[in-house]
Every structure is written in structure tokens, then in C-alpha cells.
PDB file of C-alpha atoms in Angstrom:
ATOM      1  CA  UNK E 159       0.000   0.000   0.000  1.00  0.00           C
ATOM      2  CA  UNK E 160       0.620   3.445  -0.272  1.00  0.00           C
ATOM      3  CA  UNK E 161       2.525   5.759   2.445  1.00  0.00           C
ATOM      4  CA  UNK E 162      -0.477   8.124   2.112  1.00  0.00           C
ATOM      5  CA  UNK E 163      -3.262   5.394   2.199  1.00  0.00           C
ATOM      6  CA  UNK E 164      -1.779   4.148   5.411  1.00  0.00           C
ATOM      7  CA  UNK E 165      -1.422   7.934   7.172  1.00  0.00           C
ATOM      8  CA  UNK E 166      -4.872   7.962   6.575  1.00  0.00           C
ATOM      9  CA  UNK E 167      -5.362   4.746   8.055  1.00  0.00           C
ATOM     10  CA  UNK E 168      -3.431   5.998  11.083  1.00  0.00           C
ATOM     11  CA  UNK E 169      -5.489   9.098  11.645  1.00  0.00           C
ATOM     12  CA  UNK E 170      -8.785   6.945  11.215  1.00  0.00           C
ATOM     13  CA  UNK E 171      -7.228   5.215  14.260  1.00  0.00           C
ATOM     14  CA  UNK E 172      -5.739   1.902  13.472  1.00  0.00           C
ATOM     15  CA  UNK E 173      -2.188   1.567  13.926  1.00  0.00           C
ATOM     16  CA  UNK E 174       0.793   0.449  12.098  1.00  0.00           C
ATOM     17  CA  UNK E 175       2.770  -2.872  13.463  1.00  0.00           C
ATOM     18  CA  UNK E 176      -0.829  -3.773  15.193  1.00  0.00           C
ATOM     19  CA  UNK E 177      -3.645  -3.361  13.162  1.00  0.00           C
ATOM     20  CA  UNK E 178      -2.062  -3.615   9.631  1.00  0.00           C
ATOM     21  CA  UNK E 179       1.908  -4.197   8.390  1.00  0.00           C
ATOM     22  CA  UNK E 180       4.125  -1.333   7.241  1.00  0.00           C
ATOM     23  CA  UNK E 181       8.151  -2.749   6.907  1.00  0.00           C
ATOM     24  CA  UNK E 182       9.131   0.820   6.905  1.00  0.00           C
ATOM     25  CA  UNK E 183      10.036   3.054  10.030  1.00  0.00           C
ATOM     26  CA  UNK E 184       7.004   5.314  10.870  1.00  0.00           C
ATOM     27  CA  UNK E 185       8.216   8.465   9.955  1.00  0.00           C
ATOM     28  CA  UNK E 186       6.836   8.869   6.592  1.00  0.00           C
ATOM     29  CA  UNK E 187       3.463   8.333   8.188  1.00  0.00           C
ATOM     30  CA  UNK E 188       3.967  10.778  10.640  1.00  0.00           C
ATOM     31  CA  UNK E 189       5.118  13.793   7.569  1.00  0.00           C
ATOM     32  CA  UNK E 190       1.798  12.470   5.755  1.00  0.00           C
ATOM     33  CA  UNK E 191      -0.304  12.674   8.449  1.00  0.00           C
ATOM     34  CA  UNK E 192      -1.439  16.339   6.944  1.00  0.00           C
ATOM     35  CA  UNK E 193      -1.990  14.817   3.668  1.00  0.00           C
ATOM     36  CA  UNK E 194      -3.635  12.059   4.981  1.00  0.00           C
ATOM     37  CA  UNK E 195      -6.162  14.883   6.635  1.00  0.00           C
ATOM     38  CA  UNK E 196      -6.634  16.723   3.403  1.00  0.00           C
ATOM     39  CA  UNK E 197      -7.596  13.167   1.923  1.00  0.00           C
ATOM     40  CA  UNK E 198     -10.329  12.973   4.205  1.00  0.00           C
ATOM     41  CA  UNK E 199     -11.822  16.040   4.125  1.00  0.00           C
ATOM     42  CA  UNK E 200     -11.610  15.888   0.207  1.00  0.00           C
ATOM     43  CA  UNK E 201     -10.858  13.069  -1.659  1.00  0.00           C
ATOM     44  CA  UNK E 202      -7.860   9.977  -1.873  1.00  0.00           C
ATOM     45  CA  UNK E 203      -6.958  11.364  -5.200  1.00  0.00           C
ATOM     46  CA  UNK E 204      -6.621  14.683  -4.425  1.00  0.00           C
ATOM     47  CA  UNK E 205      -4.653  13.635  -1.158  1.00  0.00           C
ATOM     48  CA  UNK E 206      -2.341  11.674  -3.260  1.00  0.00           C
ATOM     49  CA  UNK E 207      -2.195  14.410  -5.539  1.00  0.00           C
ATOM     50  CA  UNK E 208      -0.549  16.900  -3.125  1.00  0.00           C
ATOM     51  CA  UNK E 209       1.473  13.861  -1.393  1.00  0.00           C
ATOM     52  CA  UNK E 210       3.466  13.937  -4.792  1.00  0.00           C
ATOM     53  CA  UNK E 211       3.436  17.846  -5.078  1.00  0.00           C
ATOM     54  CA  UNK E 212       4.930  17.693  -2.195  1.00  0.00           C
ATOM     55  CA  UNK E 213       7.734  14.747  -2.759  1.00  0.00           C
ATOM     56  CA  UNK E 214       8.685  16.844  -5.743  1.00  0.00           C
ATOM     57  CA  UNK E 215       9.046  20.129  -3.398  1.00  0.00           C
ATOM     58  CA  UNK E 216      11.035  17.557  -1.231  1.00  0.00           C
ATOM     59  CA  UNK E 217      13.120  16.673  -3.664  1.00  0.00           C
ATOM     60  CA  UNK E 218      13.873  20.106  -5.687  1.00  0.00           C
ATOM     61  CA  UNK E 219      15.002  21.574  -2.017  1.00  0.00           C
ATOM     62  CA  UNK E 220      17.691  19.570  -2.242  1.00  0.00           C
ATOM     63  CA  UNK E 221      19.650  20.936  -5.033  1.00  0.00           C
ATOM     64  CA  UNK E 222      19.937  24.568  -3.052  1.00  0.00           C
ATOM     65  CA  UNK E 223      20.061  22.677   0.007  1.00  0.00           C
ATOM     66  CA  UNK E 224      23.356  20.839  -1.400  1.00  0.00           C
ATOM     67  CA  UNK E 225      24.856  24.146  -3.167  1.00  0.00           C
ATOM     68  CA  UNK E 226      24.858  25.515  -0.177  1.00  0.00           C
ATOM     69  CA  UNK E 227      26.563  22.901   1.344  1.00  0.00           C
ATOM     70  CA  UNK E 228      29.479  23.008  -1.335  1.00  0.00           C
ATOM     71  CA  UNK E 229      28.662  27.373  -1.948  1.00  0.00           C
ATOM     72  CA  UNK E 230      32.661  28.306  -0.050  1.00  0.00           C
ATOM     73  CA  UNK E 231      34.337  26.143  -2.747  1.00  0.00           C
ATOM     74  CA  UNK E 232      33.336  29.115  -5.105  1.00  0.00           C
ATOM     75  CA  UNK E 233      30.349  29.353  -8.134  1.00  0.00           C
ATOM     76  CA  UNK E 234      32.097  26.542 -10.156  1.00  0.00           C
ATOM     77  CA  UNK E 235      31.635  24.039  -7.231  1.00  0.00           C
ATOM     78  CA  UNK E 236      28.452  24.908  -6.216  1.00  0.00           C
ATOM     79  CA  UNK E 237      26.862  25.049  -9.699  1.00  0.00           C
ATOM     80  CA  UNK E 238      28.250  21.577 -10.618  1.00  0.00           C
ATOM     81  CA  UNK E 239      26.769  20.530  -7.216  1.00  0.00           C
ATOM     82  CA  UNK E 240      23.284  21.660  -8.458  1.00  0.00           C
ATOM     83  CA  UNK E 241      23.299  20.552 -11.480  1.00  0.00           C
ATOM     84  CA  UNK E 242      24.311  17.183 -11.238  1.00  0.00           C
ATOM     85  CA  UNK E 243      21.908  16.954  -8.505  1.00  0.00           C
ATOM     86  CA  UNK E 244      18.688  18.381 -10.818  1.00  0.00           C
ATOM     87  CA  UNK E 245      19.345  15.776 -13.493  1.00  0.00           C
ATOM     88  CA  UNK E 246      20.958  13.146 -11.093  1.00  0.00           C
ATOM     89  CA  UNK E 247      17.994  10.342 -12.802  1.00  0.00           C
ATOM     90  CA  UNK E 248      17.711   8.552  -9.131  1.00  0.00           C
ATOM     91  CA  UNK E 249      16.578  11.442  -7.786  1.00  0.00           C
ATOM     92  CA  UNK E 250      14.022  12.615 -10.704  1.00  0.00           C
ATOM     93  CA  UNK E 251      12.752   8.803 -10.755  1.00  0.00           C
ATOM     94  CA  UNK E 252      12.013   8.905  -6.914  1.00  0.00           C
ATOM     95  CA  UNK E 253      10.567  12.269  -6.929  1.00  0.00           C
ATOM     96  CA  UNK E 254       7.090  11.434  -9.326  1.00  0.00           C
ATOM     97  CA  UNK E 255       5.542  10.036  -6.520  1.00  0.00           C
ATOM     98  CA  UNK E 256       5.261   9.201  -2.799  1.00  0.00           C
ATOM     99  CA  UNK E 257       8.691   7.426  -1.968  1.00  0.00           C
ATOM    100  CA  UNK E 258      11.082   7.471   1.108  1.00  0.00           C
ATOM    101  CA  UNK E 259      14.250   8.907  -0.688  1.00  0.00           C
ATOM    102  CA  UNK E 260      13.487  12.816  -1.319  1.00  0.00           C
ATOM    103  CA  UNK E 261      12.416  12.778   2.295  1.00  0.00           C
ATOM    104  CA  UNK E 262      15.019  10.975   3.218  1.00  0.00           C
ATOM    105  CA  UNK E 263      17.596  13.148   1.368  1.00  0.00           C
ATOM    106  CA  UNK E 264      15.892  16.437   2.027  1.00  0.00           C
ATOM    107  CA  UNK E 265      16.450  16.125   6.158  1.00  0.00           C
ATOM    108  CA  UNK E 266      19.729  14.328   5.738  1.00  0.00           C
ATOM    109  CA  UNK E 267      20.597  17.639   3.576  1.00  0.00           C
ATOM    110  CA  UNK E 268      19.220  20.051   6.499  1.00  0.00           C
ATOM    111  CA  UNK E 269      20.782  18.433   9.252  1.00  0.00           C
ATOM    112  CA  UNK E 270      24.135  18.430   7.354  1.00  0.00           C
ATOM    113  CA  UNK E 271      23.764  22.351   6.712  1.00  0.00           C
ATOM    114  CA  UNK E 272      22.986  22.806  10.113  1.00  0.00           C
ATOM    115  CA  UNK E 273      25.957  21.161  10.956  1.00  0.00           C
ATOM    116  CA  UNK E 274      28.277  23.018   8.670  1.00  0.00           C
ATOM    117  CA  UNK E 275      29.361  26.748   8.451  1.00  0.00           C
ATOM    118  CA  UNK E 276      31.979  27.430   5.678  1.00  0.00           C
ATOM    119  CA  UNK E 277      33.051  24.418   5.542  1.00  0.00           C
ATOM    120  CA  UNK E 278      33.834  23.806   8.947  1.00  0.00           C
ATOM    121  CA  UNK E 279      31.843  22.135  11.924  1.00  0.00           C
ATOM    122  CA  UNK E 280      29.118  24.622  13.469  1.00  0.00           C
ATOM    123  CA  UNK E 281      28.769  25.399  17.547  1.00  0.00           C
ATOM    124  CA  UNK E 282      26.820  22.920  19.799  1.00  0.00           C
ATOM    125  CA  UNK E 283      23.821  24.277  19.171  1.00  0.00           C
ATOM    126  CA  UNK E 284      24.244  24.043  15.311  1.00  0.00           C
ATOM    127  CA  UNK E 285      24.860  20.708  16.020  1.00  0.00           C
ATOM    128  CA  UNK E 286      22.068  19.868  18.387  1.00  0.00           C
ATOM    129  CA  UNK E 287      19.666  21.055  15.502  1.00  0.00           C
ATOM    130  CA  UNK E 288      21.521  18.771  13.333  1.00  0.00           C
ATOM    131  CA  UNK E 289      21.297  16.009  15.391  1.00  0.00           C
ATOM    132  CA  UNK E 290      17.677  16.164  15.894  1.00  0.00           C
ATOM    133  CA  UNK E 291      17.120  16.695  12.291  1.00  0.00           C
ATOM    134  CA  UNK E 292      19.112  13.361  10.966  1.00  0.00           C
ATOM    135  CA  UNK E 293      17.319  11.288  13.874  1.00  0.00           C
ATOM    136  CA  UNK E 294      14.236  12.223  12.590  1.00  0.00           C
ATOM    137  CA  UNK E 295      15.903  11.096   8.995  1.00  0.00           C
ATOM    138  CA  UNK E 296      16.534   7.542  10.382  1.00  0.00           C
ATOM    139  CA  UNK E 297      12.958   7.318  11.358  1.00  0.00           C
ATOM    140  CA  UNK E 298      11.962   7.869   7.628  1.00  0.00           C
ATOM    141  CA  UNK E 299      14.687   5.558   6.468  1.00  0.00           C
ATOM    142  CA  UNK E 300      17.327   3.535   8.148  1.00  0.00           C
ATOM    143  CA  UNK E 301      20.020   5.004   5.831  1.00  0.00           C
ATOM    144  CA  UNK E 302      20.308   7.939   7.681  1.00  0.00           C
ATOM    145  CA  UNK E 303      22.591   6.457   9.710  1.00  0.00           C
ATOM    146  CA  UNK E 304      25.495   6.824   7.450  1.00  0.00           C
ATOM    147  CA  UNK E 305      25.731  10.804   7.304  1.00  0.00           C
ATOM    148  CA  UNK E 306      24.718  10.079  11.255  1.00  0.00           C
ATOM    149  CA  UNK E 307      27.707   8.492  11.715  1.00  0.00           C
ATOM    150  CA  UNK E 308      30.242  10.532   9.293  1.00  0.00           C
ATOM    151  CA  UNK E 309      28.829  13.698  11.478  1.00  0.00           C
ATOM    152  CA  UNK E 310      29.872  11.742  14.849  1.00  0.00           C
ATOM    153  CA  UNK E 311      33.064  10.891  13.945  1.00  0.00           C
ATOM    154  CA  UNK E 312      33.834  14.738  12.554  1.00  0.00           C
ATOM    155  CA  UNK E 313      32.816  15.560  16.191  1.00  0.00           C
ATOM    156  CA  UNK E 314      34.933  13.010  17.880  1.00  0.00           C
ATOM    157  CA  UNK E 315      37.385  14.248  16.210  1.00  0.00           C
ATOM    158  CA  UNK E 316      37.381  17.754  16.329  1.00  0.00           C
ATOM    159  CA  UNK E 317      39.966  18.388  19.666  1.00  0.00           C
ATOM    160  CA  UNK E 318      39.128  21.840  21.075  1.00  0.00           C
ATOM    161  CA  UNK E 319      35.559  21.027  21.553  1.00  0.00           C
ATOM    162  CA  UNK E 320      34.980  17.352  21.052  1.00  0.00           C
ATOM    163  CA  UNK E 321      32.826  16.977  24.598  1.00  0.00           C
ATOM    164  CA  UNK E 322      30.937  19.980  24.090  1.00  0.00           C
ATOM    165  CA  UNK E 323      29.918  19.177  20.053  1.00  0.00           C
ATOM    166  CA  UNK E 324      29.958  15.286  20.555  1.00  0.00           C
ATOM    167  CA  UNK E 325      27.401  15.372  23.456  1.00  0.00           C
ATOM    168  CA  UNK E 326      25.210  18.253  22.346  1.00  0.00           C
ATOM    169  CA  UNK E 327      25.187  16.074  18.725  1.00  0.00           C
ATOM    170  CA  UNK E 328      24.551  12.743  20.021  1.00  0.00           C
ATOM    171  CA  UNK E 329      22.022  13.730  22.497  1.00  0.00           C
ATOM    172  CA  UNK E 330      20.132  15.491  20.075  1.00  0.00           C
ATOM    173  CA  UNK E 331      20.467  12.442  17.700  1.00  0.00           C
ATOM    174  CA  UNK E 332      18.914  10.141  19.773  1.00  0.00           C
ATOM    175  CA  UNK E 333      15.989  12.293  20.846  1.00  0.00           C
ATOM    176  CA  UNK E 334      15.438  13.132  17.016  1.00  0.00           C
ATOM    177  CA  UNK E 335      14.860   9.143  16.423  1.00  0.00           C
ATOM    178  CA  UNK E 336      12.950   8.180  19.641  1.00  0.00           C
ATOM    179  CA  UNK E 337      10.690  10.652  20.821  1.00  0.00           C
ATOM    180  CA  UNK E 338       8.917  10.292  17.501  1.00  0.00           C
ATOM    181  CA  UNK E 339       9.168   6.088  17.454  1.00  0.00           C
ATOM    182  CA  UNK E 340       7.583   6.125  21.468  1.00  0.00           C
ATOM    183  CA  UNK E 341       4.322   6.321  20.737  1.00  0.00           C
ATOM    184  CA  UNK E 342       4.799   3.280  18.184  1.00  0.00           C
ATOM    185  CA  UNK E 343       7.006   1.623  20.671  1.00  0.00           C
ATOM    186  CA  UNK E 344       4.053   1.391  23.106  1.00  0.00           C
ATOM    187  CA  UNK E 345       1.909   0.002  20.024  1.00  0.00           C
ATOM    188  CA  UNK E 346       4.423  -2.620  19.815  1.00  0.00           C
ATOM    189  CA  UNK E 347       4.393  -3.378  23.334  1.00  0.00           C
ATOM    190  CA  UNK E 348       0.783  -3.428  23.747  1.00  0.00           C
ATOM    191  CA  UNK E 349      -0.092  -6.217  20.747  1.00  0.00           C
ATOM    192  CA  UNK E 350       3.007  -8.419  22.576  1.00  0.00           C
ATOM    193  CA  UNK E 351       1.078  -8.073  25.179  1.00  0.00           C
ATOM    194  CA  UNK E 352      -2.456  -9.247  23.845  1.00  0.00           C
ATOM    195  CA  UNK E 353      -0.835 -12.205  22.285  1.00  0.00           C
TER     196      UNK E 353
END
């Protein structure tokens, strides 16, 4: 089924893991939620409609979102950046409908901006708000654990302020992944429960 189809089974009250299967992590239900609203108020088609609008807005913010990663190599850098990224065929393929990866890449993207000024690793609190922002990402798709990780180990090894940015980084991190997985956590423990 269909991310959006199953947000709106979610707001209708039945659950994912108990009363029907999802595979994925529950974030994407969680970001469709809204969509899932519009749906029914309106109609499934016009809820789907927007769902992909939206996937596509996703999926375009990424090529400023990654320029302005690269933007202090200089204009060649950054426009090769784009560029490659608005063609890149993975990324136009994913973004016609409803699909984990634009999401995926588009808060991967803004937790890695947060995390980075010119070039360099950002103050705690940069990194806080990129740590909350890439837990969030693993709870649309596991995979954000690999930027996850490359951003901890730029932390560890940064030696003037590797307690400070480490901690304020990997506490973040883990409240970005399980404050929104509790309530499906409880889910989970409740149908062990009833079996």
C-alpha cells in the first residue's frame, strides 16, 4: 500500500505494526499525516495528488540545500553541485511520486547544513539542531545512519571542543529518532502483550 493510504489509516485510528503491516520506520506516516487529513476532508486522489506535489518540493530543495553545502568552494563548485543533482535520474525517478528517498535526502541535507558553516563544523547548538534533524531522517529511512555516523566521527574528532559538540550532537540524535518512534514503541508493546 501506499505511504499516504496508510497515514490515513493511522489518523482513522488503526495503527501500524498492530492493526495492519508497514516494513518501513514510521516516519513517513507521521510527515503524511497532513496529507492524509486533506484526503479525508476531500478526496484519496486529491490527497495523493498533493502527497506527490509535495515529494517533488522535497526533492527540488535539495539541489539549493546541497549548493549551499558546497557554496565556499566558489560558483564553479556549487553550480556543478546543483546541477548534477537536478538531473541526477535517481533522484528525478524517486521524486514522481510518494517514496522514502526525497524525504530521506531532504532532512539528511538540512541536518548536514545545520551542521556546517563554511566548511567547517558549526557550535553545539548548530549541532544539536543537526542532530535532531538526521534522527528524525533515520525514522523515515534507516540510511540515515550513514551521514549520522560521518557527522559523529567529525565531532569526535574535532579536539578543542569534542565533549561539548559530541554530546550536544549525540544527544540530540537520539531524541530526534525516539521521541517520535515512542508512541509506536508502546503500540508494539501493547499487541506483545495481547498475544
Amino acid at each position: 500500500r501506499r505511504s499516504s493510504d496508510l497515514a490515513l489509516r493511522l489518523i482513522e485510528g488503526q495503527l501500524p505494526y498492530k492493526d495492519f503491516a508497514f516494513i518501513q520506520p514510521p516516519g513517513i506516516l507521521l510527515l503524511m499525516t497532513p496529507v492524509a487529513l486533506v484526503a479525508k476532508i476531500t478526496t484519496t486522489v486529491k490527497g495523493l495528488a498533493l502527497a506527490r506535489v509535495l515529494t517533488a518540493l522535497a526533492s527540488a530543495a535539495c539541489v539549493p540545500l546541497a549548493g549551499n553545502l558546497v557554496r565556499h568552494r566558489g560558483a564553479a563548485v556549487t553550480l556543478v553541485t546543483c546541477g548534477a543533482l537536478a538531473v541526477y535520474p535517481g533522484d528525478i525517478t524517486t521524486a514522481h511520486t510518494l517514496m522514502l528517498e526525497p524525504w530521506l535526502n531532504l532532512f539528511c541535507l538540512l541536518g548536514v547544513n545545520a551542521a556546517f558553516r563554511h566548511g567547517h563544523l558549526a557550535r553545539p547548538g548548530r549541532l544539536a539542531w543537526a542532530g535532531l534533524v538526521l534522527g528524525f531522517a533515520g525514522v523515515i529511512k534507516f540510511w540515515a545512519i550513514a551521514p549520522a555516523a560521518v557527522l559523529l566521527i567529525l565531532c569526535l574528532a574535532d579536539r578543542q571542543e569534542r565533549r561539548r559538540r559530541t554530546g550536544a550532537y549525540v544527544g540530540a540524535l537520539a531524541a530526534g529518532f525516539v521521541l517520535p518512534l515512542l508512541p509506536f514503541l508502546e503500540i508494539g508493546r501493547a499487541s506483545c502483550r495481547e498475544r
